[in-house]
PDB file of C-alpha atoms in Angstrom:
ATOM      1  CA  ASP A   1      28.711  41.142-115.614  1.00 91.00           C
ATOM      2  CA  THR A   2      29.312  43.968-112.505  1.00 96.00           C
ATOM      3  CA  VAL A   3      31.630  42.871-109.528  1.00 97.00           C
ATOM      4  CA  LEU A   4      30.476  44.589-106.237  1.00 98.00           C
ATOM      5  CA  THR A   5      33.270  44.435-103.085  1.00 98.00           C
ATOM      6  CA  GLN A   6      32.826  44.140 -99.994  1.00 96.00           C
ATOM      7  CA  SER A   7      35.401  44.025 -96.813  1.00 86.00           C
ATOM      8  CA  PRO A   8      34.319  40.613 -95.497  1.00 85.00           C
ATOM      9  CA  ALA A   9      33.465  41.434 -92.358  1.00 94.00           C
ATOM     10  CA  LEU A  10      33.535  43.846 -89.646  1.00 95.00           C
ATOM     11  CA  ALA A  11      32.167  43.482 -85.389  1.00 95.00           C
ATOM     12  CA  VAL A  12      31.038  46.589 -83.644  1.00 95.00           C
ATOM     13  CA  SER A  13      29.842  47.313 -79.976  1.00 96.00           C
ATOM     14  CA  PRO A  14      26.638  47.681 -79.465  1.00 96.00           C
ATOM     15  CA  GLY A  15      25.586  52.047 -79.204  1.00 97.00           C
ATOM     16  CA  GLU A  16      28.626  52.300 -82.574  1.00 97.00           C
ATOM     17  CA  ARG A  17      28.499  53.920 -85.102  1.00 97.00           C
ATOM     18  CA  VAL A  18      29.640  51.415 -88.049  1.00 96.00           C
ATOM     19  CA  THR A  19      29.791  51.760 -91.580  1.00 97.00           C
ATOM     20  CA  ILE A  20      29.824  48.803 -94.038  1.00 97.00           C
ATOM     21  CA  SER A  21      31.508  49.284 -97.787  1.00 97.00           C
ATOM     22  CA  CYS A  22      30.922  48.287-100.972  1.00 98.00           C
ATOM     23  CA  ARG A  23      32.890  49.169-104.430  1.00 98.00           C
ATOM     24  CA  ALA A  24      31.316  48.607-107.693  1.00 98.00           C
ATOM     25  CA  SER A  25      34.043  47.102-110.578  1.00 98.00           C
ATOM     26  CA  GLU A  26      31.906  50.051-113.100  1.00 97.00           C
ATOM     27  CA  SER A  27      30.030  53.349-111.987  1.00 98.00           C
ATOM     28  CA  VAL A  28      26.214  52.042-111.324  1.00 98.00           C
ATOM     29  CA  SER A  29      25.004  55.349-110.693  1.00 97.00           C
ATOM     30  CA  THR A  30      22.812  55.465-107.779  1.00 97.00           C
ATOM     31  CA  LEU A  31      21.249  51.841-108.744  1.00 98.00           C
ATOM     32  CA  MET A  32      22.219  50.025-105.916  1.00 98.00           C
ATOM     33  CA  HIS A  33      20.538  48.452-102.945  1.00 98.00           C
ATOM     34  CA  TRP A  34      21.427  47.196 -99.675  1.00 98.00           C
ATOM     35  CA  TYR A  35      19.634  44.317 -98.022  1.00 98.00           C
ATOM     36  CA  GLN A  36      20.342  42.164 -94.421  1.00 98.00           C
ATOM     37  CA  GLN A  37      20.351  38.268 -93.764  1.00 98.00           C
ATOM     38  CA  LYS A  38      20.299  37.157 -90.822  1.00 97.00           C
ATOM     39  CA  PRO A  39      20.920  33.249 -90.261  1.00 94.00           C
ATOM     40  CA  GLY A  40      18.126  30.492 -91.131  1.00 93.00           C
ATOM     41  CA  GLN A  41      16.334  33.102 -93.001  1.00 97.00           C
ATOM     42  CA  GLN A  42      15.704  34.832 -96.022  1.00 98.00           C
ATOM     43  CA  PRO A  43      16.923  38.797 -96.802  1.00 98.00           C
ATOM     44  CA  LYS A  44      15.098  41.396 -96.129  1.00 98.00           C
ATOM     45  CA  LEU A  45      15.404  45.121 -98.589  1.00 98.00           C
ATOM     46  CA  LEU A  46      16.992  47.606 -96.250  1.00 98.00           C
ATOM     47  CA  ILE A  47      17.898  50.844 -98.319  1.00 98.00           C
ATOM     48  CA  TYR A  48      17.594  50.914-102.463  1.00 98.00           C
ATOM     49  CA  LEU A  49      18.654  53.658-104.658  1.00 98.00           C
ATOM     50  CA  ALA A  50      21.702  53.893-102.849  1.00 98.00           C
ATOM     51  CA  SER A  51      19.770  56.313 -99.906  1.00 98.00           C
ATOM     52  CA  HIS A  52      15.987  55.584 -99.613  1.00 98.00           C
ATOM     53  CA  LEU A  53      15.258  54.092 -96.612  1.00 98.00           C
ATOM     54  CA  GLU A  54      12.497  51.256 -96.922  1.00 97.00           C
ATOM     55  CA  SER A  55       8.967  51.642 -95.513  1.00 96.00           C
ATOM     56  CA  GLY A  56       9.837  49.609 -91.980  1.00 96.00           C
ATOM     57  CA  VAL A  57      12.608  50.035 -91.656  1.00 98.00           C
ATOM     58  CA  PRO A  58      14.608  51.731 -88.636  1.00 97.00           C
ATOM     59  CA  ALA A  59      16.089  55.031 -89.450  1.00 98.00           C
ATOM     60  CA  ARG A  60      19.256  53.789 -87.974  1.00 97.00           C
ATOM     61  CA  PHE A  61      20.049  52.466 -91.025  1.00 98.00           C
ATOM     62  CA  SER A  62      21.286  55.202 -94.126  1.00 98.00           C
ATOM     63  CA  GLY A  63      23.023  54.950 -97.168  1.00 98.00           C
ATOM     64  CA  SER A  64      25.423  56.701 -99.194  1.00 98.00           C
ATOM     65  CA  GLY A  65      27.038  57.202-102.361  1.00 98.00           C
ATOM     66  CA  SER A  66      26.399  56.860-106.434  1.00 98.00           C
ATOM     67  CA  GLY A  67      29.410  55.913-108.985  1.00 98.00           C
ATOM     68  CA  THR A  68      31.434  52.956-107.947  1.00 98.00           C
ATOM     69  CA  ASP A  69      31.417  53.618-103.929  1.00 98.00           C
ATOM     70  CA  PHE A  70      28.740  53.101-101.335  1.00 98.00           C
ATOM     71  CA  THR A  71      28.118  53.105 -98.400  1.00 98.00           C
ATOM     72  CA  LEU A  72      25.486  51.023 -95.617  1.00 98.00           C
ATOM     73  CA  THR A  73      25.512  53.374 -92.145  1.00 98.00           C
ATOM     74  CA  ILE A  74      23.780  51.749 -88.542  1.00 98.00           C
ATOM     75  CA  ASP A  75      23.925  54.169 -85.549  1.00 97.00           C
ATOM     76  CA  PRO A  76      24.144  53.040 -82.608  1.00 97.00           C
ATOM     77  CA  VAL A  77      24.081  49.716 -83.543  1.00 98.00           C
ATOM     78  CA  GLU A  78      22.269  47.242 -82.238  1.00 97.00           C
ATOM     79  CA  ALA A  79      22.401  43.437 -80.742  1.00 94.00           C
ATOM     80  CA  ASP A  80      19.626  42.519 -83.073  1.00 95.00           C
ATOM     81  CA  ASP A  81      21.944  44.177 -85.720  1.00 97.00           C
ATOM     82  CA  THR A  82      24.003  40.687 -86.185  1.00 97.00           C
ATOM     83  CA  ALA A  83      23.764  40.134 -90.357  1.00 97.00           C
ATOM     84  CA  THR A  84      25.410  39.446 -93.080  1.00 97.00           C
ATOM     85  CA  TYR A  85      24.759  42.819 -95.176  1.00 98.00           C
ATOM     86  CA  TYR A  86      25.087  42.347 -99.262  1.00 98.00           C
ATOM     87  CA  CYS A  87      24.876  45.426-101.604  1.00 98.00           C
ATOM     88  CA  GLN A  88      22.876  44.719-105.130  1.00 98.00           C
ATOM     89  CA  GLN A  89      22.968  46.290-109.060  1.00 98.00           C
ATOM     90  CA  SER A  90      20.745  46.817-111.090  1.00 96.00           C
ATOM     91  CA  TRP A  91      22.631  49.163-113.377  1.00 96.00           C
ATOM     92  CA  ASN A  92      22.553  45.583-115.827  1.00 94.00           C
ATOM     93  CA  ASP A  93      21.663  42.134-115.061  1.00 95.00           C
ATOM     94  CA  PRO A  94      21.757  42.405-110.583  1.00 96.00           C
ATOM     95  CA  THR A  95      24.678  41.199-109.094  1.00 98.00           C
ATOM     96  CA  PHE A  96      24.852  41.099-105.283  1.00 98.00           C
ATOM     97  CA  GLY A  97      28.362  41.384-103.231  1.00 97.00           C
ATOM     98  CA  ALA A  98      29.715  38.551-101.520  1.00 97.00           C
ATOM     99  CA  GLY A  99      28.152  39.867 -97.958  1.00 97.00           C
ATOM    100  CA  THR A 100      29.621  42.102 -94.798  1.00 97.00           C
ATOM    101  CA  LYS A 101      29.136  39.837 -91.502  1.00 97.00           C
ATOM    102  CA  LEU A 102      28.420  41.854 -88.762  1.00 97.00           C
ATOM    103  CA  GLU A 103      29.301  40.615 -85.529  1.00 96.00           C
ATOM    104  CA  LEU A 104      28.468  42.665 -81.920  1.00 94.00           C
ATOM    105  CA  LYS A 105      31.362  42.302 -79.292  1.00 91.00           C
TER     106      LYS A 105
ATOM    107  CA  GLU B   1       0.347  41.340 -96.635  1.00 95.00           C
ATOM    108  CA  VAL B   2       2.539  39.776 -99.153  1.00 97.00           C
ATOM    109  CA  GLN B   3       3.675  36.354 -98.853  1.00 98.00           C
ATOM    110  CA  LEU B   4       5.883  34.247-101.167  1.00 98.00           C
ATOM    111  CA  VAL B   5       6.230  30.476-100.094  1.00 98.00           C
ATOM    112  CA  GLU B   6       8.072  28.281-102.387  1.00 98.00           C
ATOM    113  CA  SER B   7       7.872  24.663-102.710  1.00 97.00           C
ATOM    114  CA  GLY B   8      10.053  21.618-104.771  1.00 97.00           C
ATOM    115  CA  GLY B   9      12.940  21.039-103.631  1.00 96.00           C
ATOM    116  CA  GLY B  10      14.607  18.392-102.635  1.00 97.00           C
ATOM    117  CA  LEU B  11      17.602  15.928-103.805  1.00 98.00           C
ATOM    118  CA  VAL B  12      17.509  15.390-107.298  1.00 97.00           C
ATOM    119  CA  GLN B  13      20.574  13.400-109.177  1.00 98.00           C
ATOM    120  CA  PRO B  14      22.768  15.234-111.693  1.00 98.00           C
ATOM    121  CA  GLY B  15      21.317  15.184-115.163  1.00 97.00           C
ATOM    122  CA  ARG B  16      17.872  15.300-113.950  1.00 98.00           C
ATOM    123  CA  SER B  17      14.961  17.636-113.943  1.00 98.00           C
ATOM    124  CA  MET B  18      12.955  19.776-110.426  1.00 98.00           C
ATOM    125  CA  LYS B  19      10.902  22.233-110.990  1.00 98.00           C
ATOM    126  CA  LEU B  20      10.115  24.777-108.466  1.00 98.00           C
ATOM    127  CA  SER B  21       6.985  26.766-107.455  1.00 98.00           C
ATOM    128  CA  CYS B  22       6.404  29.828-106.099  1.00 98.00           C
ATOM    129  CA  ALA B  23       2.585  30.723-104.447  1.00 98.00           C
ATOM    130  CA  ALA B  24       1.936  34.389-104.415  1.00 98.00           C
ATOM    131  CA  SER B  25      -0.798  35.791-102.157  1.00 98.00           C
ATOM    132  CA  GLY B  26      -1.603  39.523-100.576  1.00 98.00           C
ATOM    133  CA  PHE B  27      -0.659  41.860-103.658  1.00 97.00           C
ATOM    134  CA  THR B  28      -1.344  41.798-107.656  1.00 97.00           C
ATOM    135  CA  PHE B  29       0.566  39.236-108.803  1.00 98.00           C
ATOM    136  CA  ASN B  30      -0.042  39.532-112.187  1.00 96.00           C
ATOM    137  CA  ASN B  31       1.399  44.126-112.008  1.00 97.00           C
ATOM    138  CA  TYR B  32       4.313  41.997-110.939  1.00 97.00           C
ATOM    139  CA  ASP B  33       7.792  41.259-112.570  1.00 97.00           C
ATOM    140  CA  MET B  34       9.043  37.853-110.489  1.00 98.00           C
ATOM    141  CA  ALA B  35      12.286  36.680-109.963  1.00 98.00           C
ATOM    142  CA  TRP B  36      14.294  33.433-108.601  1.00 98.00           C
ATOM    143  CA  VAL B  37      17.395  34.249-106.809  1.00 98.00           C
ATOM    144  CA  CYS B  38      19.419  31.897-105.622  1.00 98.00           C
ATOM    145  CA  GLN B  39      21.991  30.997-102.802  1.00 98.00           C
ATOM    146  CA  ALA B  40      24.950  27.840-102.856  1.00 97.00           C
ATOM    147  CA  PRO B  41      25.362  26.997 -99.044  1.00 95.00           C
ATOM    148  CA  LYS B  42      27.242  29.292 -96.685  1.00 93.00           C
ATOM    149  CA  LYS B  43      27.817  31.526 -99.858  1.00 94.00           C
ATOM    150  CA  GLY B  44      26.492  34.601-100.965  1.00 94.00           C
ATOM    151  CA  LEU B  45      23.874  35.538-103.235  1.00 97.00           C
ATOM    152  CA  GLU B  46      23.472  35.144-107.179  1.00 98.00           C
ATOM    153  CA  TRP B  47      20.140  36.345-109.331  1.00 98.00           C
ATOM    154  CA  VAL B  48      19.005  33.647-111.235  1.00 98.00           C
ATOM    155  CA  ALA B  49      16.292  35.147-113.527  1.00 98.00           C
ATOM    156  CA  THR B  50      13.158  37.375-113.731  1.00 97.00           C
ATOM    157  CA  ILE B  51      10.564  36.680-115.347  1.00 98.00           C
ATOM    158  CA  SER B  52       7.932  40.295-116.947  1.00 97.00           C
ATOM    159  CA  TYR B  53       4.320  40.479-115.016  1.00 97.00           C
ATOM    160  CA  ASP B  54       2.648  39.601-118.438  1.00 97.00           C
ATOM    161  CA  GLY B  55       5.639  36.267-118.705  1.00 97.00           C
ATOM    162  CA  SER B  56       5.980  38.025-121.935  1.00 98.00           C
ATOM    163  CA  SER B  57       9.986  38.734-120.968  1.00 98.00           C
ATOM    164  CA  THR B  58      12.820  36.600-119.609  1.00 98.00           C
ATOM    165  CA  TYR B  59      16.119  37.525-118.798  1.00 97.00           C
ATOM    166  CA  TYR B  60      19.217  34.386-117.846  1.00 98.00           C
ATOM    167  CA  ARG B  61      21.910  33.878-115.629  1.00 97.00           C
ATOM    168  CA  ASP B  62      24.588  33.070-118.109  1.00 96.00           C
ATOM    169  CA  SER B  63      25.303  29.857-115.979  1.00 96.00           C
ATOM    170  CA  VAL B  64      21.576  28.584-116.594  1.00 97.00           C
ATOM    171  CA  LYS B  65      20.116  29.683-120.148  1.00 98.00           C
ATOM    172  CA  GLY B  66      19.398  26.821-122.430  1.00 97.00           C
ATOM    173  CA  ARG B  67      19.080  24.959-118.870  1.00 98.00           C
ATOM    174  CA  PHE B  68      16.352  26.658-116.734  1.00 98.00           C
ATOM    175  CA  THR B  69      12.815  28.171-117.659  1.00 98.00           C
ATOM    176  CA  ILE B  70      10.911  30.972-115.738  1.00 98.00           C
ATOM    177  CA  SER B  71       7.544  30.438-116.276  1.00 98.00           C
ATOM    178  CA  ARG B  72       3.693  32.547-114.200  1.00 98.00           C
ATOM    179  CA  ASP B  73       0.411  31.545-114.140  1.00 98.00           C
ATOM    180  CA  ASN B  74      -1.014  34.866-113.009  1.00 98.00           C
ATOM    181  CA  ALA B  75      -4.423  32.712-112.727  1.00 98.00           C
ATOM    182  CA  LYS B  76      -3.368  30.360-110.033  1.00 98.00           C
ATOM    183  CA  SER B  77      -0.482  33.658-109.232  1.00 98.00           C
ATOM    184  CA  THR B  78       2.185  31.328-109.028  1.00 98.00           C
ATOM    185  CA  LEU B  79       5.803  31.800-110.051  1.00 98.00           C
ATOM    186  CA  TYR B  80       8.017  28.657-111.810  1.00 98.00           C
ATOM    187  CA  LEU B  81      11.505  27.367-112.458  1.00 98.00           C
ATOM    188  CA  GLN B  82      11.875  24.164-114.448  1.00 98.00           C
ATOM    189  CA  MET B  83      15.571  22.973-113.928  1.00 98.00           C
ATOM    190  CA  ASP B  84      17.006  20.710-116.523  1.00 98.00           C
ATOM    191  CA  SER B  85      20.491  19.261-116.501  1.00 98.00           C
ATOM    192  CA  LEU B  86      20.748  19.885-112.627  1.00 98.00           C
ATOM    193  CA  ARG B  87      24.646  20.063-111.677  1.00 98.00           C
ATOM    194  CA  SER B  88      26.002  20.201-108.535  1.00 97.00           C
ATOM    195  CA  GLU B  89      27.049  23.720-108.574  1.00 97.00           C
ATOM    196  CA  ASP B  90      22.964  23.951-109.126  1.00 98.00           C
ATOM    197  CA  THR B  91      23.276  22.961-104.824  1.00 98.00           C
ATOM    198  CA  ALA B  92      21.720  25.944-103.269  1.00 98.00           C
ATOM    199  CA  THR B  93      18.785  27.738-101.735  1.00 98.00           C
ATOM    200  CA  TYR B  94      15.664  28.943-104.238  1.00 98.00           C
ATOM    201  CA  TYR B  95      14.223  31.961-103.235  1.00 98.00           C
ATOM    202  CA  CYS B  96      11.584  34.023-105.318  1.00 98.00           C
ATOM    203  CA  ALA B  97      11.507  37.479-105.106  1.00 98.00           C
ATOM    204  CA  ARG B  98       9.265  40.154-105.873  1.00 98.00           C
ATOM    205  CA  ARG B  99      10.823  42.572-108.153  1.00 95.00           C
ATOM    206  CA  SER B 100       9.962  46.389-107.515  1.00 92.00           C
ATOM    207  CA  PRO B 101      10.922  48.852-109.817  1.00 87.00           C
ATOM    208  CA  PHE B 102      14.570  49.495-110.614  1.00 89.00           C
ATOM    209  CA  GLN B 103      14.973  45.827-109.969  1.00 90.00           C
ATOM    210  CA  VAL B 104      15.019  45.841-105.912  1.00 96.00           C
ATOM    211  CA  PHE B 105      14.353  42.874-104.664  1.00 97.00           C
ATOM    212  CA  ALA B 106      11.155  43.862-102.082  1.00 96.00           C
ATOM    213  CA  TYR B 107       9.777  40.964-100.929  1.00 97.00           C
ATOM    214  CA  TRP B 108      11.206  37.485-100.267  1.00 98.00           C
ATOM    215  CA  GLY B 109       9.881  33.823 -99.523  1.00 98.00           C
ATOM    216  CA  GLN B 110      11.467  31.699 -97.522  1.00 98.00           C
ATOM    217  CA  GLY B 111      13.487  29.656 -99.914  1.00 98.00           C
ATOM    218  CA  THR B 112      13.700  26.098-101.009  1.00 98.00           C
ATOM    219  CA  LEU B 113      16.843  24.462-101.001  1.00 98.00           C
ATOM    220  CA  VAL B 114      17.553  21.933-104.482  1.00 98.00           C
ATOM    221  CA  THR B 115      20.835  19.690-103.420  1.00 98.00           C
ATOM    222  CA  VAL B 116      21.877  18.388-106.476  1.00 98.00           C
ATOM    223  CA  SER B 117      24.297  15.081-105.873  1.00 97.00           C
ATOM    224  CA  SER B 118      24.388  11.259-106.471  1.00 95.00           C
TER     225      SER B 118
END
């Protein structure tokens, strides 16, 4: 299985720029996707194929990367962005990162 | 509007069986591959199984192969997950998801909790 490694938690102030990283144990080309999950809710797709913004998702969210290193950027961060963010690869059987919990100061 | 509504979860003893259902609406069900993804309490997401749009192909994570069976009834726009020989480590919320090209999970249900305990 392709292992995805994410930093466990981040704390930022509203209005700041935050980058959430995801590193794959092998190259996944651009087959990387990002989801947001708020407490008690199902995951929501934000970014697909590394950099494509899902319809209806605010342009404050963006994604970049290829190969093994990927980044989700939120700029500027808003209070409603408090959530856990997961990366997911689809180069082979789908696997998810452990999630990065974003907290607002 | 795409809607996925899971049902069938609850408390089950180790070694017993349970069948989950996912009722789909708001899209042409038989045009899409579907999947189950689970999330253990306070843990991350794990893909469980995928079924092709016509039911002809199925794929499973290693830990559920031989125990879980994904199926679908396109006439009823319903996805199923038959879970046999359940173990405590299968305790999780199970989400039904619509699979887009490149194995992106664009739509998710609200989930149904399965608790395996004696």
